[in-house]
Amino acid sequence: MTTTTTPLVEIQADDHLRDRLTRTLDAMPGEYLAAARGAHITIRMLEHGERFGDIDRRFTQFDGKPPGIIGGLYCRDRAIVVLARLEPFILAHELSHVADAALGDGTCWRSQLDDRIARAYRSAKNHGLFISAYAQVNILEYAAEAFRAACGYGPPRPAGRPTDLERLARIDPLLVEAAKDWLGDLRARFPLASTTSP
């Protein structure tokens, strides 16, 4: 495994994955990258045969889960994003957690403090309308799934099926507006952020 420090984050991965990860990061919203830099985040790819618990024993709860369910994780106190698979939507989801934590008050994450997100989450639960099944887990996962979709990232869809951003705009327009505000707050807090917006 090689460690590379880009202008924004430290990357730990083998050469092939490091290059792919660097290209994937380059395409991410500048606001996310600036938040990751501000939080001194390391992004690490699991090596072949490596498990989440090999990095930190607290992560063993994620070992053995199907990779389609747990593609990555973010640990705020370790300032690390760990990826089991390199998919842009998984990286965007984990960087959404980084941004959510960075915009919080040091104890709670932004999604735990923003009334709009709480209302939207309750409404989604009441109506059973979530952008993904994973968004149902809790408000942190709900926000991360919504904001990665609002930034235009989602799993590949068959031709003719709506993107996650189109679905989010239809089922949860309040969150699309919250995402715009969220990205604006990231731009204000982290001056290296670009002007990318959903």
Short mmCIF file of C-alpha atoms in Angstrom, two decimals:
data_model
loop_
_atom_site.label_atom_id
_atom_site.label_comp_id
_atom_site.label_asym_id
_atom_site.label_seq_id
_atom_site.Cartn_x
_atom_site.Cartn_y
_atom_site.Cartn_z
CA MET A 1 0.00 0.00 0.00
CA THR A 2 1.27 3.44 -0.88
CA THR A 3 0.38 6.72 0.77
CA THR A 4 -0.03 9.80 -1.40
CA THR A 5 -0.99 13.25 -0.25
CA THR A 6 -2.98 15.19 -2.83
CA PRO A 7 -3.45 18.94 -2.37
CA LEU A 8 -6.62 18.06 -0.49
CA VAL A 9 -6.44 14.69 1.27
CA GLU A 10 -4.14 11.81 2.11
CA ILE A 11 -4.81 8.64 0.13
CA GLN A 12 -3.73 5.15 1.18
CA ALA A 13 -4.13 2.54 -1.56
CA ASP A 14 -2.15 0.35 -3.94
CA ASP A 15 -0.87 2.11 -7.06
CA HIS A 16 -3.73 1.12 -9.38
CA LEU A 17 -6.48 2.01 -6.92
CA ARG A 18 -4.68 5.16 -5.80
CA ASP A 19 -4.71 6.48 -9.37
CA ARG A 20 -8.41 5.62 -9.80
CA LEU A 21 -9.25 7.13 -6.42
CA THR A 22 -7.36 10.33 -7.25
CA ARG A 23 -9.30 10.67 -10.52
CA THR A 24 -12.58 9.99 -8.71
CA LEU A 25 -11.75 12.59 -6.05
CA ASP A 26 -10.89 15.14 -8.74
CA ALA A 27 -14.48 14.85 -10.01
CA MET A 28 -16.10 15.35 -6.57
CA PRO A 29 -17.71 18.66 -5.60
CA GLY A 30 -15.07 21.11 -4.40
CA GLU A 31 -17.10 21.73 -1.25
CA TYR A 32 -16.70 18.09 -0.23
CA LEU A 33 -12.98 18.10 -0.89
CA ALA A 34 -12.49 21.30 1.06
CA ALA A 35 -14.41 19.84 4.01
CA ALA A 36 -12.25 16.69 3.83
CA ARG A 37 -9.11 18.80 3.81
CA GLY A 38 -10.39 20.92 6.70
CA ALA A 39 -11.05 17.76 8.71
CA HIS A 40 -7.59 16.33 7.79
CA ILE A 41 -9.21 13.22 6.33
CA THR A 42 -7.31 10.17 5.15
CA ILE A 43 -9.04 8.07 2.51
CA ARG A 44 -8.02 4.43 2.59
CA MET A 45 -8.90 1.59 0.24
CA LEU A 46 -9.14 -1.87 1.77
CA GLU A 47 -6.58 -4.19 0.24
CA HIS A 48 -7.53 -7.62 -1.12
CA GLY A 49 -8.52 -9.79 1.85
CA GLU A 50 -8.38 -6.89 4.32
CA ARG A 51 -11.42 -6.23 6.50
CA PHE A 52 -12.72 -3.09 8.20
CA GLY A 53 -11.85 -4.59 11.59
CA ASP A 54 -8.20 -4.87 10.53
CA ILE A 55 -8.02 -1.07 10.58
CA ASP A 56 -9.82 -0.53 13.87
CA ARG A 57 -11.45 -3.21 16.02
CA ARG A 58 -14.51 -0.96 16.42
CA PHE A 59 -15.16 -1.49 12.71
CA THR A 60 -15.57 -5.28 13.03
CA GLN A 61 -19.34 -4.76 13.16
CA PHE A 62 -19.15 -4.02 9.42
CA ASP A 63 -17.12 -7.12 8.53
CA GLY A 64 -19.01 -9.90 6.81
CA LYS A 65 -21.72 -7.59 5.50
CA PRO A 66 -22.32 -7.88 1.77
CA PRO A 67 -20.13 -5.34 -0.07
CA GLY A 68 -23.28 -4.08 -1.77
CA ILE A 69 -24.53 -2.93 1.63
CA ILE A 70 -21.36 -1.62 3.27
CA GLY A 71 -19.17 -0.09 0.58
CA GLY A 72 -17.34 2.25 2.92
CA LEU A 73 -17.36 3.99 6.27
CA TYR A 74 -16.38 7.30 7.83
CA CYS A 75 -14.99 7.51 11.36
CA ARG A 76 -14.91 11.09 12.64
CA ASP A 77 -12.62 10.52 15.62
CA ARG A 78 -10.06 8.71 13.42
CA ALA A 79 -10.52 11.24 10.57
CA ILE A 80 -10.64 8.39 8.08
CA VAL A 81 -12.83 7.25 5.21
CA VAL A 82 -12.37 3.55 4.46
CA LEU A 83 -13.63 2.19 1.15
CA ALA A 84 -14.27 -1.48 0.40
CA ARG A 85 -15.22 -0.63 -3.19
CA LEU A 86 -14.26 2.30 -5.35
CA GLU A 87 -17.52 3.65 -6.73
CA PRO A 88 -18.09 7.42 -7.08
CA PHE A 89 -21.48 7.22 -5.34
CA ILE A 90 -19.94 5.40 -2.34
CA LEU A 91 -17.18 7.98 -2.04
CA ALA A 92 -19.76 10.79 -2.37
CA HIS A 93 -21.84 9.15 0.39
CA GLU A 94 -18.85 8.98 2.76
CA LEU A 95 -17.75 12.53 1.92
CA SER A 96 -21.33 13.61 2.67
CA HIS A 97 -20.75 12.26 6.19
CA VAL A 98 -17.48 14.23 6.39
CA ALA A 99 -19.26 17.43 5.37
CA ASP A 100 -22.20 16.71 7.70
CA ALA A 101 -19.83 16.32 10.65
CA ALA A 102 -17.79 19.39 9.64
CA LEU A 103 -20.92 21.57 9.59
CA GLY A 104 -22.07 20.31 12.98
CA ASP A 105 -21.40 21.92 16.34
CA GLY A 106 -18.59 19.59 17.41
CA THR A 107 -20.95 17.22 19.21
CA CYS A 108 -23.88 16.82 16.82
CA TRP A 109 -23.69 16.59 13.06
CA ARG A 110 -25.49 19.14 10.89
CA SER A 111 -28.19 16.62 9.97
CA GLN A 112 -28.97 16.23 13.68
CA LEU A 113 -29.33 20.01 14.11
CA ASP A 114 -31.17 21.06 10.93
CA ASP A 115 -34.95 21.11 11.43
CA ARG A 116 -35.59 20.70 7.69
CA ILE A 117 -33.67 17.45 7.60
CA ALA A 118 -35.49 16.16 10.70
CA ARG A 119 -38.88 17.07 9.15
CA ALA A 120 -37.95 15.51 5.82
CA TYR A 121 -36.73 12.34 7.56
CA ARG A 122 -39.96 12.03 9.55
CA SER A 123 -42.01 12.59 6.41
CA ALA A 124 -40.00 9.98 4.50
CA LYS A 125 -40.54 7.48 7.33
CA ASN A 126 -44.28 8.24 7.46
CA HIS A 127 -44.71 7.85 3.70
CA GLY A 128 -42.07 5.17 3.09
CA LEU A 129 -40.39 7.35 0.46
CA PHE A 130 -36.61 7.14 0.67
CA ILE A 131 -33.99 7.79 -1.97
CA SER A 132 -32.52 4.36 -1.11
CA ALA A 133 -33.14 1.52 1.32
CA TYR A 134 -29.97 2.51 3.17
CA ALA A 135 -31.38 5.99 3.85
CA GLN A 136 -33.88 4.36 6.23
CA VAL A 137 -31.15 3.34 8.73
CA ASN A 138 -31.01 6.65 10.63
CA ILE A 139 -30.94 10.41 10.06
CA LEU A 140 -27.17 10.43 9.39
CA GLU A 141 -27.51 7.85 6.60
CA TYR A 142 -30.64 9.60 5.35
CA ALA A 143 -28.74 12.90 5.01
CA ALA A 144 -25.68 11.27 3.42
CA GLU A 145 -27.79 9.45 0.84
CA ALA A 146 -29.82 12.57 0.08
CA PHE A 147 -26.82 14.86 -0.28
CA ARG A 148 -24.82 12.49 -2.47
CA ALA A 149 -27.92 12.25 -4.71
CA ALA A 150 -28.36 16.04 -4.68
CA CYS A 151 -24.76 16.35 -5.92
CA GLY A 152 -25.62 14.05 -8.82
CA TYR A 153 -24.09 10.79 -7.58
CA GLY A 154 -25.91 7.49 -7.54
CA PRO A 155 -25.51 3.85 -8.45
CA PRO A 156 -25.71 3.03 -12.15
CA ARG A 157 -29.30 2.84 -13.41
CA PRO A 158 -30.67 1.12 -16.51
CA ALA A 159 -31.42 3.43 -19.43
CA GLY A 160 -34.72 5.21 -19.04
CA ARG A 161 -34.84 4.98 -15.24
CA PRO A 162 -34.65 8.27 -13.36
CA THR A 163 -31.38 9.23 -11.69
CA ASP A 164 -31.25 9.53 -7.92
CA LEU A 165 -31.21 13.32 -8.29
CA GLU A 166 -34.42 13.21 -10.37
CA ARG A 167 -36.03 10.87 -7.85
CA LEU A 168 -34.92 13.04 -4.92
CA ALA A 169 -36.36 16.17 -6.55
CA ARG A 170 -39.68 14.33 -6.98
CA ILE A 171 -39.98 12.66 -3.56
CA ASP A 172 -38.08 15.10 -1.34
CA PRO A 173 -37.78 18.62 -2.83
CA LEU A 174 -37.15 20.05 0.65
CA LEU A 175 -33.89 18.12 0.79
CA VAL A 176 -32.76 19.43 -2.59
CA GLU A 177 -33.15 22.95 -1.17
CA ALA A 178 -31.40 21.94 2.06
CA ALA A 179 -28.53 20.52 -0.02
CA LYS A 180 -28.09 23.84 -1.83
CA ASP A 181 -27.91 25.63 1.52
CA TRP A 182 -25.56 22.97 2.87
CA LEU A 183 -23.16 23.39 -0.06
CA GLY A 184 -23.36 27.16 0.38
CA ASP A 185 -22.42 26.78 4.04
CA LEU A 186 -19.49 24.56 3.05
CA ARG A 187 -18.30 27.21 0.58
CA ALA A 188 -18.51 29.87 3.30
CA ARG A 189 -16.70 27.75 5.90
CA PHE A 190 -14.01 26.21 3.68
CA PRO A 191 -12.56 28.83 1.31
CA LEU A 192 -10.93 26.27 -0.99
CA ALA A 193 -14.37 25.01 -2.04
CA SER A 194 -15.48 25.42 -5.62
CA THR A 195 -18.80 26.82 -6.75
CA THR A 196 -20.28 23.42 -7.53
CA SER A 197 -23.95 23.19 -6.65
CA PRO A 198 -26.69 20.61 -7.15
#
